[in-house]
XYZ file of C-alpha atoms in Angstrom:
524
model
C -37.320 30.764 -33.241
C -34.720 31.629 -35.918
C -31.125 29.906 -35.903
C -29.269 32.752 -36.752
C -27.070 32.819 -33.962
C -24.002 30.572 -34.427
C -22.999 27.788 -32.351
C -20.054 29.641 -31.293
C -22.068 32.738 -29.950
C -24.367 30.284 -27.581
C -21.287 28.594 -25.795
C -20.085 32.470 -25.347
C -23.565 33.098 -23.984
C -23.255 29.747 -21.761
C -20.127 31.230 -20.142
C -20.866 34.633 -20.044
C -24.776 34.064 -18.658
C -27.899 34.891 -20.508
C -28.052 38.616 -18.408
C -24.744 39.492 -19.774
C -25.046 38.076 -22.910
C -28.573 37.030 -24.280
C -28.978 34.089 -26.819
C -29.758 36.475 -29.568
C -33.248 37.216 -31.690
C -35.226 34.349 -32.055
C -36.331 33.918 -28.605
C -40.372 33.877 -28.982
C -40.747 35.575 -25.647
C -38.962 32.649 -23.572
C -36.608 33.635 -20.610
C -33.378 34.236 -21.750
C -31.738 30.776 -20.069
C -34.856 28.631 -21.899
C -34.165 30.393 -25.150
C -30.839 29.498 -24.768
C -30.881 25.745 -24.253
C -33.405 25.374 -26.785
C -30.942 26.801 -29.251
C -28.453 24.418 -28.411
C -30.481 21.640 -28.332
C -31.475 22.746 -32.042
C -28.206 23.518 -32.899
C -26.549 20.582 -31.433
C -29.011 18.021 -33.548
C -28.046 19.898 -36.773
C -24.493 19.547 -36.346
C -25.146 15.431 -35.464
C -27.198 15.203 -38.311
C -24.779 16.753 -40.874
C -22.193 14.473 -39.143
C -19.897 13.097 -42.343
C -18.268 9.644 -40.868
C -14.551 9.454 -40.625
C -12.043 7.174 -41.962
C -12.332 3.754 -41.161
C -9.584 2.913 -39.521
C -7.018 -0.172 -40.295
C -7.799 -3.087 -37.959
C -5.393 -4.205 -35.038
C -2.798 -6.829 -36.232
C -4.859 -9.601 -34.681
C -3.294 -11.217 -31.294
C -0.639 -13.927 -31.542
C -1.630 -17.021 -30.833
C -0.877 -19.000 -27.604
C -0.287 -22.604 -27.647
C -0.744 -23.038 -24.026
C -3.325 -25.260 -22.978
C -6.317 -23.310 -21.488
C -7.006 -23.605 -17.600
C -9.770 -25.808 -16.407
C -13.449 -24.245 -16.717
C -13.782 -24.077 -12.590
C -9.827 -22.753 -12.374
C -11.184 -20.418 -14.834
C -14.521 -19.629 -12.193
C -12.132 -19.228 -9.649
C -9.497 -16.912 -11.033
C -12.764 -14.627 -12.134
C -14.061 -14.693 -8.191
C -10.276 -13.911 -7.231
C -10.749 -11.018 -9.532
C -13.433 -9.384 -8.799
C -12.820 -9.739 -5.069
C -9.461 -7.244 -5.458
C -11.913 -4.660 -5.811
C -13.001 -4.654 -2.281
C -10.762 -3.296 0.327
C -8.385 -5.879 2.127
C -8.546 -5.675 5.364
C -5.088 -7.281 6.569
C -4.481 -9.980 8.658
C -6.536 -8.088 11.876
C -10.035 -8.435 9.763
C -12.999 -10.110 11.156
C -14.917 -12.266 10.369
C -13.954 -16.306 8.959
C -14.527 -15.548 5.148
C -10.891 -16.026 3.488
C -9.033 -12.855 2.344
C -9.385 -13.317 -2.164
C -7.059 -10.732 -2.511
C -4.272 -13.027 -0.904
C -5.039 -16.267 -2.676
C -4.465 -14.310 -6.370
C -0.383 -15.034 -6.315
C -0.960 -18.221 -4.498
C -3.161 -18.949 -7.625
C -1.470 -17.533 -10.664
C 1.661 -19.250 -9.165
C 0.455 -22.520 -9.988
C -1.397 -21.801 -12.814
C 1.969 -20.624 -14.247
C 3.783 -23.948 -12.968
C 1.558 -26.075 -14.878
C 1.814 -23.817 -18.333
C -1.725 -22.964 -18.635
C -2.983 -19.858 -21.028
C -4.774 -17.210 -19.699
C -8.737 -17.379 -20.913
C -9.056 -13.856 -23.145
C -12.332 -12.715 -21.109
C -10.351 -12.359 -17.445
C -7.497 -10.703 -19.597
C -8.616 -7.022 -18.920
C -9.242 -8.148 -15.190
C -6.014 -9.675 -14.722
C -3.965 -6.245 -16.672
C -5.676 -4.151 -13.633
C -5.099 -6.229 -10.922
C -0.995 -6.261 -12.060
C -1.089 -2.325 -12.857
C -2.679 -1.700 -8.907
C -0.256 -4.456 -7.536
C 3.284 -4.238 -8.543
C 4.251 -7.583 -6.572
C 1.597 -9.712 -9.360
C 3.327 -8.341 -12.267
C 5.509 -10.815 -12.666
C 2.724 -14.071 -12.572
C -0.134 -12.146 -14.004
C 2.028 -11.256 -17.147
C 3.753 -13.983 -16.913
C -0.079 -15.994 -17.385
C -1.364 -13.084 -19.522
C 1.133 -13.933 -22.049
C 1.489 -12.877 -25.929
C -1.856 -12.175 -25.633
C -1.844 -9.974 -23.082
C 1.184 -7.852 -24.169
C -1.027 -7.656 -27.565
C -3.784 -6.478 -25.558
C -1.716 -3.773 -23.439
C -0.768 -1.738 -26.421
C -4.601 -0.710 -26.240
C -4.963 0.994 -23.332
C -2.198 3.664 -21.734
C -3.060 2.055 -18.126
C -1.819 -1.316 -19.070
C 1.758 0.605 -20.339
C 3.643 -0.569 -17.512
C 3.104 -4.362 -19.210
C 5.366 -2.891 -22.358
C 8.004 -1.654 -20.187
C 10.801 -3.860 -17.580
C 11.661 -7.014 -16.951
C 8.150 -7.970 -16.849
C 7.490 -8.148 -20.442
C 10.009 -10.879 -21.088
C 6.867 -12.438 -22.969
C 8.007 -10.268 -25.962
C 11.597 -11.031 -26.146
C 13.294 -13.039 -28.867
C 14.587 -16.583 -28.101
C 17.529 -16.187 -26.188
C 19.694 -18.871 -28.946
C 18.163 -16.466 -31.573
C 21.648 -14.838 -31.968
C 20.736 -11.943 -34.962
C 17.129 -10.951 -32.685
C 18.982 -10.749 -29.840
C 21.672 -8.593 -31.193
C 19.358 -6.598 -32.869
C 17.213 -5.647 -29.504
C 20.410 -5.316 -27.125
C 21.663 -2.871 -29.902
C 18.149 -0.797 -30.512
C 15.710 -1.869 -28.112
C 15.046 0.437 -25.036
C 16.838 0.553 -21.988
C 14.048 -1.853 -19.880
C 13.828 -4.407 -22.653
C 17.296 -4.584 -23.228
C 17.722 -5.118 -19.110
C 15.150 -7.857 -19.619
C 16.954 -9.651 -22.451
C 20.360 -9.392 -21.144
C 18.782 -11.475 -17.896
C 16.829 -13.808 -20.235
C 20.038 -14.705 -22.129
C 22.323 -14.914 -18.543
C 20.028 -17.477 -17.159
C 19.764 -19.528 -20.533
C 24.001 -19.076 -21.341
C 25.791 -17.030 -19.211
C 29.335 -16.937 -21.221
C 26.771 -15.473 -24.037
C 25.546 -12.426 -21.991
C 28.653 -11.763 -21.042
C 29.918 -10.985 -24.369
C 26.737 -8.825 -24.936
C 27.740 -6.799 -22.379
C 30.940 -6.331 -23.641
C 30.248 -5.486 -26.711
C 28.589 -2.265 -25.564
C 30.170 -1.742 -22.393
C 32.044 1.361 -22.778
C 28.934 3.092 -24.826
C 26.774 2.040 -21.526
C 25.859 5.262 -19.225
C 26.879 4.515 -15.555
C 23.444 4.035 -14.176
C 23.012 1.130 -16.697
C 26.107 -0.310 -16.260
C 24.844 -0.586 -12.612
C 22.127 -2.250 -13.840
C 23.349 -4.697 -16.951
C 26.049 -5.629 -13.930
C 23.693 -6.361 -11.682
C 22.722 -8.863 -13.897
C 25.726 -11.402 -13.471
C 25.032 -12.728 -10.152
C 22.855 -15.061 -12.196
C 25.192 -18.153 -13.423
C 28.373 -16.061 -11.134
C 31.342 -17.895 -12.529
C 35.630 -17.716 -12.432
C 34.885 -16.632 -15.961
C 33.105 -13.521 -15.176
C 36.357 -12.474 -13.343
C 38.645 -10.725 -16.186
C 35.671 -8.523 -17.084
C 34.667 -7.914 -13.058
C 38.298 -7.095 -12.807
C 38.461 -4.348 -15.214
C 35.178 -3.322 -13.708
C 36.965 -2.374 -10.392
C 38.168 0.686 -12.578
C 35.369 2.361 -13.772
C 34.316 5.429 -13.329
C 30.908 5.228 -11.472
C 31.743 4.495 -7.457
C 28.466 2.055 -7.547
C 29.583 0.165 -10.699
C 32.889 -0.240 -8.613
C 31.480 -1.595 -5.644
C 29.162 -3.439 -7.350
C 32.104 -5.314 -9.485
C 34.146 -5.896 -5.888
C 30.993 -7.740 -4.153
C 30.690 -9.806 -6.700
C 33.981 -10.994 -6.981
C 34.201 -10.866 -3.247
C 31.666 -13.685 -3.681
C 34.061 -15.474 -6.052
C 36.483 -17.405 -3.364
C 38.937 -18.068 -5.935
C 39.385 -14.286 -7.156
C 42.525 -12.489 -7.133
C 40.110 -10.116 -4.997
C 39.572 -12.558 -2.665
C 42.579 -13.401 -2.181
C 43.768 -9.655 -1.708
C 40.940 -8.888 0.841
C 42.324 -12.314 2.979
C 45.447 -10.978 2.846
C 44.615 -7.663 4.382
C 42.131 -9.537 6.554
C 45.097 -11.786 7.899
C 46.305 -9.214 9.039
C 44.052 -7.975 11.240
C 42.683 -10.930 12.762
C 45.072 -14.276 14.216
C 44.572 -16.159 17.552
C 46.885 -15.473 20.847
C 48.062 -18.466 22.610
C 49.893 -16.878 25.034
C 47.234 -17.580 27.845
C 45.417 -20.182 28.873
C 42.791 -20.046 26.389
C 43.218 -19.320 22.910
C 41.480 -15.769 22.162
C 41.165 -14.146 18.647
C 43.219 -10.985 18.485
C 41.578 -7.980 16.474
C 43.732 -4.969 15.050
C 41.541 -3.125 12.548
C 42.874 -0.999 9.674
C 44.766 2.049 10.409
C 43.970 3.416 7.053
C 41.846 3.075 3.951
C 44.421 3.249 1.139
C 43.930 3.743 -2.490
C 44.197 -0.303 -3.451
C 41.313 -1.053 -0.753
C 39.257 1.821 -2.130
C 39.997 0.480 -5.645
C 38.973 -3.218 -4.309
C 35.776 -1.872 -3.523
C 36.246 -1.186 0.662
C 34.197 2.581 0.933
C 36.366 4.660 3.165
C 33.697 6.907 5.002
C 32.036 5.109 7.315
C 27.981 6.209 8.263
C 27.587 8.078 11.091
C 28.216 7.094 14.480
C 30.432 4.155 12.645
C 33.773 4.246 13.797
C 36.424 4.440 10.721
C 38.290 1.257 11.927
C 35.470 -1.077 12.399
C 33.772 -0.135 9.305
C 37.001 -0.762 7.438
C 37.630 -3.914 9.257
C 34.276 -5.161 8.320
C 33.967 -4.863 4.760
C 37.477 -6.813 4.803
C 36.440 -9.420 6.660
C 33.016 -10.107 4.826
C 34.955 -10.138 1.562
C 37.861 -12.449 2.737
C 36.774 -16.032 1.492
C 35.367 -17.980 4.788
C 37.589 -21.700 4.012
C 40.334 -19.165 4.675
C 39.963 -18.849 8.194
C 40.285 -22.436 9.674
C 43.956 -22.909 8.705
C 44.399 -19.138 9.960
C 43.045 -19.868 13.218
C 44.548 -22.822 13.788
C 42.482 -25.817 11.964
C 39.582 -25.514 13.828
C 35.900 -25.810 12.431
C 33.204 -23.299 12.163
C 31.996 -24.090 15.371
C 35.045 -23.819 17.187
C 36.402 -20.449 15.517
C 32.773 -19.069 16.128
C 33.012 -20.257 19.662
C 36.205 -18.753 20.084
C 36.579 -15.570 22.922
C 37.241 -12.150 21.306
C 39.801 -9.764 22.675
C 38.856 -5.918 23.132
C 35.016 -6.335 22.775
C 35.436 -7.214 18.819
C 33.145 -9.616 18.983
C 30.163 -8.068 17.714
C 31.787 -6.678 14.507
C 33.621 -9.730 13.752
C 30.703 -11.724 13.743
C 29.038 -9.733 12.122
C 31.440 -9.329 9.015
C 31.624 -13.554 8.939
C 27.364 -13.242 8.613
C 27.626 -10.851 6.053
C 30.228 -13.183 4.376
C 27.951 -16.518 4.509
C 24.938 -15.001 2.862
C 27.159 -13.691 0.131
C 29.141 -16.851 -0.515
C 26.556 -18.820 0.527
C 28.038 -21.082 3.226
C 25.563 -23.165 4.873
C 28.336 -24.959 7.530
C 29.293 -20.884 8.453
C 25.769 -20.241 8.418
C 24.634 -22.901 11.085
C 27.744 -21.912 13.143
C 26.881 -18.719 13.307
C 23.267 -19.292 13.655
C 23.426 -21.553 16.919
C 21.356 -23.830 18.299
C 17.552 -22.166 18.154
C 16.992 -22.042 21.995
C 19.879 -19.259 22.374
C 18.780 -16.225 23.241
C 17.723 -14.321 19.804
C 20.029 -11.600 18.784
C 19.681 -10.158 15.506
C 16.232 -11.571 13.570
C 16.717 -9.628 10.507
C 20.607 -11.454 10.451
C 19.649 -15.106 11.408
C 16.385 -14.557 8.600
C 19.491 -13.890 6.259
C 21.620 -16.392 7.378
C 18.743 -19.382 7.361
C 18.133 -18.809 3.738
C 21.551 -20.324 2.388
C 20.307 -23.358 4.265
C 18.161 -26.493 2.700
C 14.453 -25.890 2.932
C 13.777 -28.647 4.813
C 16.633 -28.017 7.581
C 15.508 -23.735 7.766
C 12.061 -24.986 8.690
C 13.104 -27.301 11.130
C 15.402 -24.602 12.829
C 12.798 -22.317 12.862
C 10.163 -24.441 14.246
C 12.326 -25.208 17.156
C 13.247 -21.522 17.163
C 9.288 -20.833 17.900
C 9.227 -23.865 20.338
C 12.132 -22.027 22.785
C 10.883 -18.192 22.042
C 7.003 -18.387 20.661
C 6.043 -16.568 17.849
C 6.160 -12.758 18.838
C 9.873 -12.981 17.773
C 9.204 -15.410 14.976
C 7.630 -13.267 12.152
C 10.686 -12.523 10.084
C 11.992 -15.938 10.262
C 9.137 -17.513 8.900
C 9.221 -15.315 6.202
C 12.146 -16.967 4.641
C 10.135 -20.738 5.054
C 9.288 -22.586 2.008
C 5.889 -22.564 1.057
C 4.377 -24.511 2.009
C 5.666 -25.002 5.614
C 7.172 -28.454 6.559
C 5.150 -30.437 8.615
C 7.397 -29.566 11.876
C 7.223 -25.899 11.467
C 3.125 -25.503 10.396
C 3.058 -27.931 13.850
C 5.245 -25.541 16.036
C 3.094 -22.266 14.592
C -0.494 -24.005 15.580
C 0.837 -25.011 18.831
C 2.366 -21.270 19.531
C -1.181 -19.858 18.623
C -3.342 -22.059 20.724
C -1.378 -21.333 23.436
C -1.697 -17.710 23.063
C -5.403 -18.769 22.735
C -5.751 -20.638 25.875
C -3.439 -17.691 27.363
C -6.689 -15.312 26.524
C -4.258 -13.064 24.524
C -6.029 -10.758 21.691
C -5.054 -12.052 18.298
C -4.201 -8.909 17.243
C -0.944 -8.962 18.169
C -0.415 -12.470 16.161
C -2.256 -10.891 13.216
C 0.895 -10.661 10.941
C 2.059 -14.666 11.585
C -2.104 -15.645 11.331
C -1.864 -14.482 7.720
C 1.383 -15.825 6.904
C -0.460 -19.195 8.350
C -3.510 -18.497 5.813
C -1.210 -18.274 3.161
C 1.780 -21.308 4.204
C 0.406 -24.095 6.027
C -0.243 -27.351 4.771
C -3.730 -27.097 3.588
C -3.798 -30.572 5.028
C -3.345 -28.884 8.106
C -7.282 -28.013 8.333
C -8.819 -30.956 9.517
C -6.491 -30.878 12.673
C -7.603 -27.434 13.094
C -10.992 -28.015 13.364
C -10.981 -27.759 16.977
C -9.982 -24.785 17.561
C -12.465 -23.088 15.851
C -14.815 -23.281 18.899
C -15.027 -20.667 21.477
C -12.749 -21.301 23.945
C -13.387 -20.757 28.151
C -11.737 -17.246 28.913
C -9.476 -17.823 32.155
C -10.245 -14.847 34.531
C -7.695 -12.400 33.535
C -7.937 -12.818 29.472
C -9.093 -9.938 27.396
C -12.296 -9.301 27.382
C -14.084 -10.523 24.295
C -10.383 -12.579 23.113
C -11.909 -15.861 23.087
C -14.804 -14.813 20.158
C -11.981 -12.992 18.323
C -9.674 -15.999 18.323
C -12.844 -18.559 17.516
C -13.182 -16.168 13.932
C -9.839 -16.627 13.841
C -9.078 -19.736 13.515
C -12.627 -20.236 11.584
C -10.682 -18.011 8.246
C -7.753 -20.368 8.713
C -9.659 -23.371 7.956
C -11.498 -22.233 5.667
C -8.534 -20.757 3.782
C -6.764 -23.865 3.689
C -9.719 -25.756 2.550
C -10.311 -23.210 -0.359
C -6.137 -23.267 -1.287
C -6.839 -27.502 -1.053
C -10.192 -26.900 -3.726
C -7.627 -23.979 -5.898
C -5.065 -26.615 -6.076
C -7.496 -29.648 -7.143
C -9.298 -27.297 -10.238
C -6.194 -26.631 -11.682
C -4.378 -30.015 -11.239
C -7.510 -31.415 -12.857
């Protein structure tokens, strides 16, 4: 067989076919498609053979070094089994089975590997970049444990891009005292990095990132002034008012409104005290009955100073264009105004107080809105109530229990569960410290055996059975031992509940136990 025929002719002959196009002379009386790969073979060993090597390339800088201590050698088992077990499909909190969910202990784990300043080991490096690129919500810990070294190591694969880009990489910043670095990045680095710095320097000084913002401030396009003035709510201060103020100017209608809710949260503004003068009035008490009853008259107009103070004057739809201008009023207006303009009374009392003309709702709601922004825990409990009411809003009282003190939202909430049970009880434990007081983990166990003994499917407590697996005390386990066991099935309990709920409760403690091991090999 003769070689003749170029390389180029048999890949036209591979795409073409051997009956449109034979191989050429040289066949030795083979079929056409033999003849053909036997060429190639032969043609494809002389063009490896005659191979000439190519550059050597310049070696990688090599990675900077980490002067974090290195995790304990069975933290460092662990984090590899929590690894390797995000592979597998997670089944949520309605899996079966009583082997713990992996895929849910990795934050639990990287959290407190972080909190006691360990360095990531360089083998579970690649691991750990691929379990942040497929979950956005470990970015933060796993680069935040990957470190310098795994930035370094991100530059080396396109997949692991996402580490060199956002607030994420804050690794890689300079020192945020290292005035000419700093200056140097805000004024060439790229938009994400620079985001990144500008909140590294806030939290560290925040007089210091205001004048980088400054300094660029009218360059800035309006999307990232939106952004850079996001920024300020960390270390929110009287002195970030001039520059807020001239903020309620610009151009962009978001950087506007985002300049007036910030200085709405800044009870000593000139904006505040403009919104609780327009707020004044619209709402005063009448005495002329009996009873003392707060009087409502919402705006009649929007006018071009509210609009400039940051109140949007078209309302969504099926909002009414008084109530939505009366609202964003109120929940700017500074709360301490109100007692001395409803007559001295207290939280309690104003929030107890009747509403004319079925205002009610949207009052209250405007002085909720107000408390999380200024955060004002004694508005906040008034407005919360004592936990046996009724529930109203969940996604409002979640918002209002987190400007309280840890220790006082969990006790709320576990009396909140004790009146109600837990099907209305999922958002508010969301906003529970981790992990959950002694009263609240209590009031959750004693909520789920009694759906238990009520021969209820856990299905439909799935949701607060993993936020249990992840929260409760891991001291909690031993007292949960009895539950595991299959419990008698009253006569009109789902069929099959009681084996369900046994599994159930088997994953719990054996979840806590394994969080109770996590915490030991790292606090070795």
């Amino acid at each position: 067989m003769t070689t003749a025929t170029s390389w180029e002719d048999l890949v036209t002959s591979a795409l073409l076919g051997t009956e449109r196009r034979p191989p050429g002379a040289g066949s030795d009386g083979k079929d056409a498609p033999v003849a053909l790969l036997d060429a190639a073979a032969l043609h494809t060993v002389r063009r490896r053979a005659g191979l000439l090597p190519a550059p050597a390339a310049a070696p990688p800088e090599p990675a900077p070094h980490d002067p974090r201590p290195p995790v304990p050698e069975a933290a460092r088992r662990r984090l590899t089994q929590l690894l390797a077990d995000r592979a597998g499909p997670s089944q949520g909190g309605g899996r079966r089975g009583a082997a713990p969910d992996l895929t849910e202990l990795l934050p639990q784990w990287l959290a407190t590997a972080n909190a006691h300043g360990y360095r990531a080991p360089a083998s579970v490096l690649p691991s750990l970049l691929d379990a942040a690129r497929a979950r956005t919500d470990l970015r933060p810990q796993a680069l935040t444990f990957a470190g310098p070294r795994g930035l370094w190591l991100a530059r080396f694969n396109p997949e692991w891009r996402f580490a060199l880009r956002g607030p994420s990489g804050v690794a890689a910043l300079p020192a945020p005292d290292d005035t000419p670095a700093v200056r140097s990045l805000w004024e060439e680095g790229l938009f994400a990095e620079r985001v990144a710095l500008l909140a590294a320097v806030r939290a560290h000084e925040p007089g210091a990132a205001l004048a980088l913002l400054r300094s660029t401030w009218s360059a800035e396009r309006a999307e990232d002034r939106l952004m850079f003035l996001d920024s300020l709510r960390t270390g929110l201060s009287d002195a970030d008012e001039p520059f807020l103020e001239d903020a309620l100017s610009d151009r962009s209608r978001n950087v506007r409104a985002t300049a007036a809710e910030l200085l709405s949260a800044l009870p000593h503004s000139a904006l505040a005290a403009r919104m609780a003068e327009r707020a004044a009035t619209c709402v005063s008490l009448d005495r002329t009955g009996d009873t003392a009853v707060i009087s409502v008259e919402a705006p009649h107009e929007c006018d071009a100073g509210m609009q400039r103070d940051g109140v949007l004057p078209n309302p969504p739809a099926g909002r009414g264009e008084r109530s939505w201008w009366l609202g964003q009023l109120v929940e700017a207006t500074p709360l301490a105004a109100w007692p001395a303009r409803l007559g001295g009374r207290t939280p309690e009392e104003i929030v107890a107080l009747p509403v004319a003309d079925d205002w009610r709702d949207e009052l209250h709601a405007a002085w909720c809105r107000a408390a999380v922004r200024q955060r004002d825990a004694a508005w906040s409990r008034a407005l919360l109530g004592p936990p046996a009411t009724p529930p109203a809003s969940l996604a409002e009282r979640s918002k209002l229990l987190s400007t309280l003190p840890a220790d006082e939202r969990a006790l709320w909430v576990a009396d909140f569960i004790a009146a109600h049970g837990l099907s209305e009880a999922f958002q508010l434990l969301g906003v529970c410290a981790v992990p959950w007081a002694e009263p609240l983990g209590r009031a959750v166990v004693d909520a789920l055996d009694i759906a238990r003994d009520a021969g209820s499917y856990p299905w439909s407590f799935s949701g607060v059975m993993g936020l249990a697996e992840r929260c409760l005390d891991p001291v909690e386990a031993a007292r949960l031992e009895v539950l595991t066991a299959v419990p008698d099935e009253p006569e009109d309990a789902s069929p099959g509940a009681g084996g369900y709920w046994s599994e159930a409760f088997q994953r719990l403690v054996s979840t806590l136990r394994l969080r109770a091991t996590m915490h030991a090999e790292l606090t070795r």
